[in-house]
Short mmCIF file of C-alpha atoms in Angstrom, two decimals:
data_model
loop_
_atom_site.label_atom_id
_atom_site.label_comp_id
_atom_site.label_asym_id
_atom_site.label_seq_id
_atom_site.Cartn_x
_atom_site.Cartn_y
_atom_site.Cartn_z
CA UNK A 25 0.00 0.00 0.00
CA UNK A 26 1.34 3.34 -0.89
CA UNK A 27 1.77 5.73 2.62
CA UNK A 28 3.78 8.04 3.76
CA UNK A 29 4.37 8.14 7.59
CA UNK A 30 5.41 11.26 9.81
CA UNK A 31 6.33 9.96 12.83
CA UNK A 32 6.21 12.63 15.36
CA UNK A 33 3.12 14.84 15.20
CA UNK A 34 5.15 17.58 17.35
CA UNK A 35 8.64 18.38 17.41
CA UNK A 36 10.18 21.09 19.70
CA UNK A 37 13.87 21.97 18.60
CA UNK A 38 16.04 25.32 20.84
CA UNK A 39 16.85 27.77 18.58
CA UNK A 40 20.39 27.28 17.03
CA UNK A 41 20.05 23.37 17.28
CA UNK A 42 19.76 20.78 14.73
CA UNK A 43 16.89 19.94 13.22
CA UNK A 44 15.46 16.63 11.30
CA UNK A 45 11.48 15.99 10.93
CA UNK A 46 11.16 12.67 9.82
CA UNK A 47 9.14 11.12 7.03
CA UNK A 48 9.25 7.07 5.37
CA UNK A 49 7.10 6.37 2.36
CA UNK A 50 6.01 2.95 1.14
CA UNK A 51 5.48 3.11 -2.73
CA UNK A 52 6.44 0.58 -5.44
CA UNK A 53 7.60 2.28 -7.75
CA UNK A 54 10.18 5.55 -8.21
CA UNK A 55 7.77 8.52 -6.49
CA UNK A 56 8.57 11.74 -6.62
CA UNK A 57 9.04 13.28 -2.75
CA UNK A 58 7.80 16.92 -1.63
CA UNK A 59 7.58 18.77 1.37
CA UNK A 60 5.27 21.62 1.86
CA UNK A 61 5.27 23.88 5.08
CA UNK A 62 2.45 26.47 6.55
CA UNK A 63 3.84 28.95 8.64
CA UNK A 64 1.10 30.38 10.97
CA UNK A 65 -1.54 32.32 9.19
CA UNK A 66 -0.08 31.58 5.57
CA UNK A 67 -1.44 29.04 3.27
CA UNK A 68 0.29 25.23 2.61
CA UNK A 69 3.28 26.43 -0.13
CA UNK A 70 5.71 24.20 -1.56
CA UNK A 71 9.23 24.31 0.63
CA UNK A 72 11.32 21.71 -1.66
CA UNK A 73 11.34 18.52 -3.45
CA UNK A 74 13.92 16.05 -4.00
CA UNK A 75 14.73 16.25 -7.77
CA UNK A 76 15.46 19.71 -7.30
CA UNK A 77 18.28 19.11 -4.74
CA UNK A 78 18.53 22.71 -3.59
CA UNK A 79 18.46 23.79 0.08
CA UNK A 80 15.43 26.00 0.50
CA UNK A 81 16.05 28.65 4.04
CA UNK A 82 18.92 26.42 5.09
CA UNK A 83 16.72 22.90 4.92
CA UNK A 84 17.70 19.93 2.74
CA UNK A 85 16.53 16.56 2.56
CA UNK A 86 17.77 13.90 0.59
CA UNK A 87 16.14 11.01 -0.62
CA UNK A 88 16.92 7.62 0.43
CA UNK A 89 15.37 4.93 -1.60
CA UNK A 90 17.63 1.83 0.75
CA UNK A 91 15.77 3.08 3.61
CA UNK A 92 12.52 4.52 1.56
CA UNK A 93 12.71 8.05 3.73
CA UNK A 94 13.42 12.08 2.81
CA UNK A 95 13.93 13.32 5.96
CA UNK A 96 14.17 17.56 6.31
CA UNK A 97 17.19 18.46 8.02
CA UNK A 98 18.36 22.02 8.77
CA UNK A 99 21.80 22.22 10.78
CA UNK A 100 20.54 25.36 12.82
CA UNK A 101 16.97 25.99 13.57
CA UNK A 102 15.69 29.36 13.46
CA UNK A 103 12.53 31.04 15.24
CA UNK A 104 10.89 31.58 12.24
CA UNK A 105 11.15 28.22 11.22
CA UNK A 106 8.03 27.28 13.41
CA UNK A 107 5.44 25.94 11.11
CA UNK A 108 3.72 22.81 10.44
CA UNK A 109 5.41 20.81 7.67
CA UNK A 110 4.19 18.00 5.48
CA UNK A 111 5.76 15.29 3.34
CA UNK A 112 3.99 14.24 0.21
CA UNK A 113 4.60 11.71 -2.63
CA UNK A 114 4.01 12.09 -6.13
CA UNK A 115 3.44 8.88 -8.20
CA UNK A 116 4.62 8.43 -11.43
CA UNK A 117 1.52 6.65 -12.37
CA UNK A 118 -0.85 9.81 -13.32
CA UNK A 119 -3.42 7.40 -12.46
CA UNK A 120 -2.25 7.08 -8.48
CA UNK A 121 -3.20 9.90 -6.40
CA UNK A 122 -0.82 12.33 -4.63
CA UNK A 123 -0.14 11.42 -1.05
CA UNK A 124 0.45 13.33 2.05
CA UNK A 125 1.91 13.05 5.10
CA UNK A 126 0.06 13.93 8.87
CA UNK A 127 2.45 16.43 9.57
CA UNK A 128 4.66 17.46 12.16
CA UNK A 129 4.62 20.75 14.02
CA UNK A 130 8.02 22.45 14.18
CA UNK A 131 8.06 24.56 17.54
CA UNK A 132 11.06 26.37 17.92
CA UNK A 133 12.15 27.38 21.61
CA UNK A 134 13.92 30.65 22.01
CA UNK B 21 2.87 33.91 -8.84
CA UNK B 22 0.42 31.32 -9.05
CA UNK B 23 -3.25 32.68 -7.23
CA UNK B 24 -5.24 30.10 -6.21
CA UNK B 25 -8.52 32.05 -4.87
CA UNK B 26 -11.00 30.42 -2.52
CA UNK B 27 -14.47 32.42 -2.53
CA UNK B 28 -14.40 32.44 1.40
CA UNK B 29 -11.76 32.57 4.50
CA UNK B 30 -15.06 31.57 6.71
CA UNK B 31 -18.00 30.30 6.79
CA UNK B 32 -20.76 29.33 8.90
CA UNK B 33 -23.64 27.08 7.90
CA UNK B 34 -26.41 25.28 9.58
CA UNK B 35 -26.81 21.07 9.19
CA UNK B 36 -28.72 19.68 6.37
CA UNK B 37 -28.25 23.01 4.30
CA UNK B 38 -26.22 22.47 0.71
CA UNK B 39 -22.95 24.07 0.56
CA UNK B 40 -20.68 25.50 -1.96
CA UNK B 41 -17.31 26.41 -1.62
CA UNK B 42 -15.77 27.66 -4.92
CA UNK B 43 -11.86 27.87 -6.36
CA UNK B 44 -9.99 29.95 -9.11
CA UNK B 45 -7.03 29.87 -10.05
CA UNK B 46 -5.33 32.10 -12.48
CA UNK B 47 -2.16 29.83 -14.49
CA UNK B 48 -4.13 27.79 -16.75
CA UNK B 49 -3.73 24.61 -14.54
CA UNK B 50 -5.18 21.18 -15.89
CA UNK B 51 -5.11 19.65 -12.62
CA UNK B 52 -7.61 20.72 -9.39
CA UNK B 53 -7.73 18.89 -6.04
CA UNK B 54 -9.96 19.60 -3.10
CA UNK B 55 -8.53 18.98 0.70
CA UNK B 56 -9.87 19.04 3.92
CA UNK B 57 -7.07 19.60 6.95
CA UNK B 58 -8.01 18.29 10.28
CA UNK B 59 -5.61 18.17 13.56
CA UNK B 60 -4.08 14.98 13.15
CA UNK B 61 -4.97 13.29 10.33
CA UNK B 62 -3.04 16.16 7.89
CA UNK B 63 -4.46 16.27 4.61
CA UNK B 64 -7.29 14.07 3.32
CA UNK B 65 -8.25 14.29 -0.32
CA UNK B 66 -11.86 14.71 -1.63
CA UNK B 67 -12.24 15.09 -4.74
CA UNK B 68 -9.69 16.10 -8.34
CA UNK B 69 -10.39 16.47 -11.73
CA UNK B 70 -7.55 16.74 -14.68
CA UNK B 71 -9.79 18.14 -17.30
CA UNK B 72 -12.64 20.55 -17.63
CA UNK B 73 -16.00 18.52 -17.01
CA UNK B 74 -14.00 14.83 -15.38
CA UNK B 75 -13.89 14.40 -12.09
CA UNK B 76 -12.25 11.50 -9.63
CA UNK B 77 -12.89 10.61 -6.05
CA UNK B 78 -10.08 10.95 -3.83
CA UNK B 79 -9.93 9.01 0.04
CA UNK B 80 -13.09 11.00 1.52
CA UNK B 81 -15.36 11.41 -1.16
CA UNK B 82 -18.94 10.77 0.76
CA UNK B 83 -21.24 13.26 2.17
CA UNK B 84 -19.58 15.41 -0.98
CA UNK B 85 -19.44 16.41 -4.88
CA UNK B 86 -17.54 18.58 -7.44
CA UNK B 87 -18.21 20.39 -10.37
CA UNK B 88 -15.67 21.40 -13.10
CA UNK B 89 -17.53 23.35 -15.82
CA UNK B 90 -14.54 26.09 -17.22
CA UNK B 91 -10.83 24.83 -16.69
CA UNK B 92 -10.00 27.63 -13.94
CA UNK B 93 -12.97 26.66 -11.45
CA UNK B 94 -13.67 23.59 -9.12
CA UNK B 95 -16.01 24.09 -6.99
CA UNK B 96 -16.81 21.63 -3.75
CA UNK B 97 -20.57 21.07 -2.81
CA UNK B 98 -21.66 19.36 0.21
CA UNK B 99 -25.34 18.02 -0.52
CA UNK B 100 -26.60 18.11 2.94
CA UNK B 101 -24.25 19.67 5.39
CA UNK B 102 -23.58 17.43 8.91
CA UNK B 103 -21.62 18.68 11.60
CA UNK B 104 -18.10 16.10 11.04
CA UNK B 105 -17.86 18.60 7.84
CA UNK B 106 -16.72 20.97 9.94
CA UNK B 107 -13.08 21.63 8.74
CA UNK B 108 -10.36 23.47 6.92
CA UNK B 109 -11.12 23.01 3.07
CA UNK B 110 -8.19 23.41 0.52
CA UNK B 111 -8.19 23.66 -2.88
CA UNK B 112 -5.18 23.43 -4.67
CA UNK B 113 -3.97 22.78 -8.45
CA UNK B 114 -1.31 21.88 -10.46
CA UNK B 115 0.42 21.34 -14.00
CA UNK B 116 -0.53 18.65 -16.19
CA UNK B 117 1.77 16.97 -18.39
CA UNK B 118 3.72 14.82 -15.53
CA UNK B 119 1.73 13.56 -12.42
CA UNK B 120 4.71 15.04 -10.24
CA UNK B 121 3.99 18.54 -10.34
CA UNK B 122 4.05 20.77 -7.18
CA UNK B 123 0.79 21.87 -5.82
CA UNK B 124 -0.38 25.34 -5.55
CA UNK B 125 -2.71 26.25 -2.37
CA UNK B 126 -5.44 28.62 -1.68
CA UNK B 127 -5.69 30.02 1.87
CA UNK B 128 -8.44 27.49 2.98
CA UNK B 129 -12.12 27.91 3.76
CA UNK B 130 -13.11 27.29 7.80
CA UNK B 131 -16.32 26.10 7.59
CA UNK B 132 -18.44 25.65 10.83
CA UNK B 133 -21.55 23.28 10.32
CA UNK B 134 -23.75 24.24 12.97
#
């Protein structure tokens, strides 16, 4: 079954520490991966995806297809970095729907 | 910029009423999806169409319809309002062409079913 898990629905982080929300997909083919973020008040916008391989406001993620995950890592968290962040697969297939993670709430702790 | 307009940022309707909620978007988009966002189950799809006039039921589809008449309009209807419709609604659409095209949002729509 194609799924994409989040594990942790909240993640608090200080400011100036690491960060790394998690996210592990189960698809059988070769999906495209996305996150998205929504920052308070602002509407769900596309933060990076994985063919790109850019680092979008410091975060990366790279795409692991051993372990099936794309985790988003940012060495130094910033305050404004609080948002709500979801992981999302693309399918190849046109036919297969896009899927989306629960999300995980990035709280960053001054 | 991509604008993907939803007709309202609120809205409060009574149970068993019908219900439209209405999106525009402005880049000439084949693809359409409607959300809805709920604490802790992230986002649940309803409803997406690829073409003017088709449209294909996504996880959630009961208690709801869509309508797709001109390419830059998908509008969400909920038949008979009940109160577990109360959400966040998102509408969102996307480039045809290759199914792995980013997604463009609207703000959302909080509806309250009273």
């Amino acid at each position: 079954a194609q799924r994409v898990t989040q594990p942790e629905k909240l993640l608090s982080v200080f400011k100036g520490a690491p960060v790394e929300l998690k996210c592990n997909y189960s698809y059988s083919g070769s999906p495209e991966l996305f996150w998205y973020v929504q920052y308070s008040r602002q509407r769900l916008q596309l933060l990076l995806r994985h063919i790109s391989r850019e680092s979008i406001k410091g975060f990366t993620a790279d795409l692991n297809k051993g372990e099936t995950s794309f985790h988003l890592k940012k060495p130094f968290a910033q305050e404004e970095d609080s948002a709500m962040y979801y992981c999302a697969l693309s399918p190849m297939n046109r036919d297969d729907k896009i899927i989306f993670g629960k999300g995980t709430r990035l709280h960053i702790l001054p | 910029d991509v604008k993907v307009t939803q007709s309202s940022r609120y809205l409060v309707k009574r149970t068993g009423e019908k219900v439209f909620l209405e999106c525009v978007q402005d880049m000439d988009h084949e693809n359409m999806f409607w959300y809805r966002q709920d604490p802790g189950l992230g986002l649940r799809l309803i409803y997406f169409s690829y073409d003017v006039k088709m449209k294909e039921k996504g996880d959630i589809p009961e208690g709801y319809s869509v309508s797709r008449e001109k390419k830059e309009r998908f509008s969400l209807i909920l038949e008979s309002a009940s109160t577990n419709q109360t959400s966040m609604y998102l509408c969102a659409s996307s480039k045809q062409g290759r199914s792995n095209q980013p997604q463009h949002f609207g703000d959302g729509t909080r509806l309250s079913i009273l």
